[in-house]
Amino acid sequence: LSLILFSGFTAGLISCNDNKPDPNRTEADIFGSVALFNEFTDPLPDSGMTVSILGSIPLNSTKTDIDGKYVFENLPFGTYNLLFQKEGYGDFIKVVDHLNNTDGVTGVELLLLGQKSNTKVPILQVIPVTINVTIKVTVDSIGTPERPRYYRIFYSTENDVSNIAFQFQSGRLTATSAVNETFLSVGDIHAMGFLPGDIVFVKAYGESFYPNDYFDPLLGRVVFPNENLISANDKSFEVQ
């Protein structure tokens, strides 16, 4: 019985040790995959996207294969910024913490990336109604319920409001007709962080279903690389 217990205890120790990272390991592979789409949700070939390690000298890059897979072999542990690029797609950056772990490799989650938007916003209207506001966005080409287009609205108290200078953004909105309305109650406007008496400037851009957006710590803001910059001039309203 003692021998059996000792054998079980030893096996338990071996099992625990097997679940620990190798302390002598200093590098390992980073691998992952992408799924590529047009500006809607239609899948496109996943091959041929360039994946690069920003800041590497010489530049360390590879391309996705027919299954959208990529791998960087034998990278020292640390934090890496992976840049994803392909003609017609907005650049995307993924921050990867490459750590010594029990798997011996670092797997990056599947990334869903879309092409840049072809949706233009030729007309933008901001219509105050007592204390509330209606924003009308005209898109070109026209969206339908069966084949919607997408857009995003940006807000700021500065008159240079844009997709790179804003205090609040709407998230991706769906355009199912030529003219699409967003209704903002005074409570909605206050929840955005705007106060009574503020003059709020509004700007809208065509967007893709998969926007490829990411947070850039150097810029201190979210980047929206898939937006169509052909857009009507900004409009404004006063917060009640």
Coordinates of C-alpha atoms in Angstrom, one line a residue:
L1 CA 0.0 0.0 0.0
S2 CA 2.9 2.4 0.9
L3 CA 4.5 1.6 -2.4
I4 CA 1.3 2.4 -4.3
L5 CA 0.8 5.7 -2.5
F6 CA 4.4 6.7 -3.1
S7 CA 4.1 5.8 -6.8
G8 CA 0.9 7.9 -7.1
F9 CA 2.6 10.8 -5.3
T10 CA 5.6 10.7 -7.7
A11 CA 3.3 10.6 -10.7
G12 CA 1.5 13.6 -9.3
L13 CA 4.8 15.5 -9.0
I14 CA 5.7 14.6 -12.6
S15 CA 2.3 15.7 -13.8
C16 CA 2.6 19.1 -12.0
N17 CA 6.1 19.6 -13.4
D18 CA 4.9 18.9 -16.9
N19 CA 2.4 21.8 -16.6
K20 CA 5.1 24.3 -15.8
P21 CA 6.9 26.4 -18.5
D22 CA 10.5 25.4 -19.2
P23 CA 12.5 27.9 -17.2
N24 CA 15.4 27.6 -19.7
R25 CA 13.3 28.5 -22.7
T26 CA 14.0 32.0 -24.0
E27 CA 12.1 32.0 -27.3
A28 CA 9.2 30.3 -29.1
D29 CA 6.9 30.6 -32.1
I30 CA 4.0 33.0 -32.5
F31 CA 1.2 31.8 -34.8
G32 CA -2.3 32.7 -35.8
S33 CA -4.7 33.1 -38.6
V34 CA -7.0 35.6 -40.4
A35 CA -10.4 35.5 -42.1
L36 CA -10.8 38.1 -44.8
F37 CA -14.0 39.8 -46.0
N38 CA -15.1 42.5 -48.4
E39 CA -16.8 45.6 -46.9
F40 CA -19.9 43.5 -46.2
T41 CA -19.7 40.0 -44.8
D42 CA -18.7 38.1 -48.0
P43 CA -15.6 36.0 -47.4
L44 CA -12.6 36.5 -49.7
P45 CA -9.4 34.5 -50.1
D46 CA -7.4 34.5 -46.9
S47 CA -4.0 34.1 -48.5
G48 CA -1.5 36.8 -49.3
M49 CA -1.9 39.2 -46.3
T50 CA 1.5 40.5 -45.2
V51 CA 2.1 40.2 -41.4
S52 CA 5.1 42.1 -40.1
I53 CA 6.7 42.8 -36.7
L54 CA 6.8 46.6 -36.3
G55 CA 10.2 47.9 -35.3
S56 CA 12.1 44.7 -36.3
I57 CA 15.4 45.4 -38.1
P58 CA 15.7 44.0 -40.7
L59 CA 11.9 43.8 -41.0
N60 CA 10.6 40.4 -40.0
S61 CA 7.5 39.6 -42.1
T62 CA 5.6 36.7 -43.6
K63 CA 2.4 36.1 -45.6
T64 CA -0.8 34.2 -44.8
D65 CA -1.3 30.9 -46.5
I66 CA -4.4 29.6 -48.3
D67 CA -6.0 29.0 -44.9
G68 CA -5.1 32.4 -43.6
K69 CA -2.4 31.0 -41.3
Y70 CA 0.9 32.7 -40.4
V71 CA 3.8 31.9 -38.1
F72 CA 6.9 33.6 -36.7
E73 CA 9.4 31.1 -35.5
N74 CA 11.8 31.3 -32.6
L75 CA 11.0 34.8 -31.4
P76 CA 12.4 36.0 -28.0
F77 CA 9.8 36.5 -25.4
G78 CA 8.4 40.0 -25.1
T79 CA 5.7 42.3 -26.5
Y80 CA 5.2 42.5 -30.2
N81 CA 3.1 44.8 -32.5
L82 CA 2.0 42.7 -35.5
L83 CA 1.0 44.8 -38.6
F84 CA -1.5 43.2 -41.0
Q85 CA -1.6 44.6 -44.6
K86 CA -3.1 43.7 -47.9
E87 CA -4.1 45.8 -50.9
G88 CA -7.7 47.1 -50.5
Y89 CA -7.7 46.5 -46.7
G90 CA -7.1 49.1 -43.9
D91 CA -3.9 48.4 -41.9
F92 CA -4.5 46.6 -38.7
I93 CA -2.2 46.4 -35.7
K94 CA -2.4 43.6 -33.0
V95 CA -0.4 43.8 -29.8
V96 CA 0.8 40.4 -28.7
D97 CA 2.3 39.5 -25.3
H98 CA 4.7 36.7 -26.1
L99 CA 5.3 34.9 -22.8
N100 CA 6.9 31.7 -21.7
N101 CA 4.0 29.3 -21.1
T102 CA 3.3 25.6 -20.8
D103 CA 2.3 25.3 -24.5
G104 CA 5.8 26.5 -25.6
V105 CA 4.1 28.7 -28.3
T106 CA 1.9 31.8 -28.4
G107 CA -1.3 31.5 -30.3
V108 CA -3.1 34.7 -31.5
E109 CA -6.9 34.5 -31.8
L110 CA -8.5 34.4 -35.2
L111 CA -8.7 38.0 -36.7
L112 CA -11.7 39.0 -38.8
L113 CA -10.5 41.7 -41.2
G114 CA -12.5 43.6 -43.9
Q115 CA -11.7 45.7 -46.9
K116 CA -12.0 49.5 -46.9
S117 CA -15.4 50.9 -47.3
N118 CA -16.7 52.2 -50.7
T119 CA -19.7 53.9 -49.0
K120 CA -19.6 57.7 -49.3
V121 CA -21.6 60.2 -47.2
P122 CA -22.5 63.1 -49.5
I123 CA -25.1 64.7 -47.2
L124 CA -25.2 65.2 -43.5
Q125 CA -28.0 67.0 -41.7
V126 CA -28.3 67.8 -38.0
I127 CA -31.8 68.8 -37.0
P128 CA -32.5 70.0 -33.4
V129 CA -36.0 69.3 -32.2
T130 CA -36.6 71.1 -28.9
I131 CA -34.1 69.5 -26.5
N132 CA -33.4 66.4 -28.8
V133 CA -31.5 66.1 -32.1
T134 CA -32.0 64.0 -35.2
I135 CA -29.0 63.3 -37.4
K136 CA -29.7 62.3 -41.0
V137 CA -26.9 60.6 -43.0
T138 CA -27.3 60.1 -46.7
V139 CA -25.1 57.3 -48.1
D140 CA -23.9 56.5 -51.6
S141 CA -24.2 53.7 -52.7
I142 CA -27.6 53.1 -51.2
G143 CA -28.1 50.5 -48.6
T144 CA -31.0 48.1 -48.4
P145 CA -32.4 45.8 -45.7
E146 CA -31.0 42.8 -47.8
R147 CA -27.7 44.5 -48.5
P148 CA -27.0 47.2 -45.9
R149 CA -24.2 49.7 -46.0
Y150 CA -22.5 50.9 -42.8
Y151 CA -21.3 54.3 -41.4
R152 CA -20.0 55.8 -38.2
I153 CA -20.7 59.2 -36.6
F154 CA -18.1 61.2 -34.6
Y155 CA -18.8 64.0 -32.1
S156 CA -16.6 66.7 -30.6
T157 CA -16.8 70.2 -29.1
E158 CA -13.9 71.1 -31.4
N159 CA -14.7 72.2 -34.9
D160 CA -12.0 70.0 -36.4
V161 CA -14.1 66.9 -35.6
S162 CA -13.0 63.8 -37.7
N163 CA -12.3 60.1 -37.4
I164 CA -9.0 61.1 -35.8
A165 CA -10.2 64.0 -33.6
F166 CA -13.3 63.2 -31.6
Q167 CA -14.6 62.9 -28.1
F168 CA -17.3 60.3 -28.8
Q169 CA -18.1 57.9 -31.7
S170 CA -21.3 56.0 -32.4
G171 CA -20.0 52.6 -33.2
R172 CA -20.8 51.0 -36.5
L173 CA -24.3 52.0 -37.7
T174 CA -26.4 50.2 -40.4
A175 CA -27.7 52.0 -43.5
T176 CA -30.7 50.3 -45.0
S177 CA -31.9 53.2 -47.2
A178 CA -30.5 56.3 -48.9
V179 CA -31.2 58.5 -45.9
N180 CA -30.7 57.1 -42.4
E181 CA -31.7 58.7 -39.2
T182 CA -30.1 58.6 -35.7
F183 CA -32.3 60.1 -32.9
L184 CA -30.5 61.5 -29.9
S185 CA -32.5 62.4 -26.7
V186 CA -31.0 65.0 -24.4
G187 CA -30.1 62.1 -22.1
D188 CA -28.2 60.4 -24.9
I189 CA -26.3 63.6 -25.5
H190 CA -25.4 64.1 -21.9
A191 CA -24.3 60.5 -21.6
M192 CA -21.8 61.2 -24.4
G193 CA -20.2 63.6 -22.0
F194 CA -21.5 66.8 -23.5
L195 CA -23.0 69.5 -21.2
P196 CA -25.8 72.1 -21.6
G197 CA -24.5 75.1 -23.6
D198 CA -21.8 73.0 -25.5
I199 CA -21.6 73.4 -29.2
V200 CA -21.2 69.8 -30.6
F201 CA -19.8 69.3 -34.0
V202 CA -20.8 66.1 -36.0
K203 CA -19.1 64.2 -38.8
A204 CA -20.0 60.9 -40.5
Y205 CA -18.0 58.5 -42.7
G206 CA -18.8 55.3 -44.6
E207 CA -17.6 52.2 -42.7
S208 CA -17.1 48.5 -43.4
F209 CA -18.8 45.7 -41.5
Y210 CA -15.4 44.6 -40.2
P211 CA -13.8 48.0 -39.4
N212 CA -10.3 46.8 -38.6
D213 CA -10.3 49.3 -35.7
Y214 CA -7.6 49.0 -33.0
F215 CA -6.3 51.1 -30.1
D216 CA -3.0 52.8 -30.8
P217 CA -1.3 53.5 -27.4
L218 CA 1.1 56.0 -29.0
L219 CA -1.7 58.1 -30.4
G220 CA -3.9 57.4 -27.3
R221 CA -7.0 56.7 -29.4
V222 CA -8.8 54.2 -31.5
V223 CA -7.8 54.0 -35.2
F224 CA -10.5 53.4 -37.9
P225 CA -8.6 52.3 -41.0
N226 CA -11.5 51.2 -43.2
E227 CA -13.5 54.4 -43.3
N228 CA -14.3 56.2 -46.6
L229 CA -13.0 59.7 -46.2
I230 CA -15.3 61.1 -48.9
S231 CA -17.7 62.8 -46.5
A232 CA -19.9 65.9 -46.2
N233 CA -18.8 68.8 -44.1
D234 CA -19.4 68.7 -40.4
K235 CA -22.6 70.1 -38.8
S236 CA -23.2 71.3 -35.3
F237 CA -25.9 71.7 -32.6
E238 CA -26.1 73.3 -29.1
V239 CA -26.7 71.0 -26.2
Q240 CA -29.8 71.9 -24.2

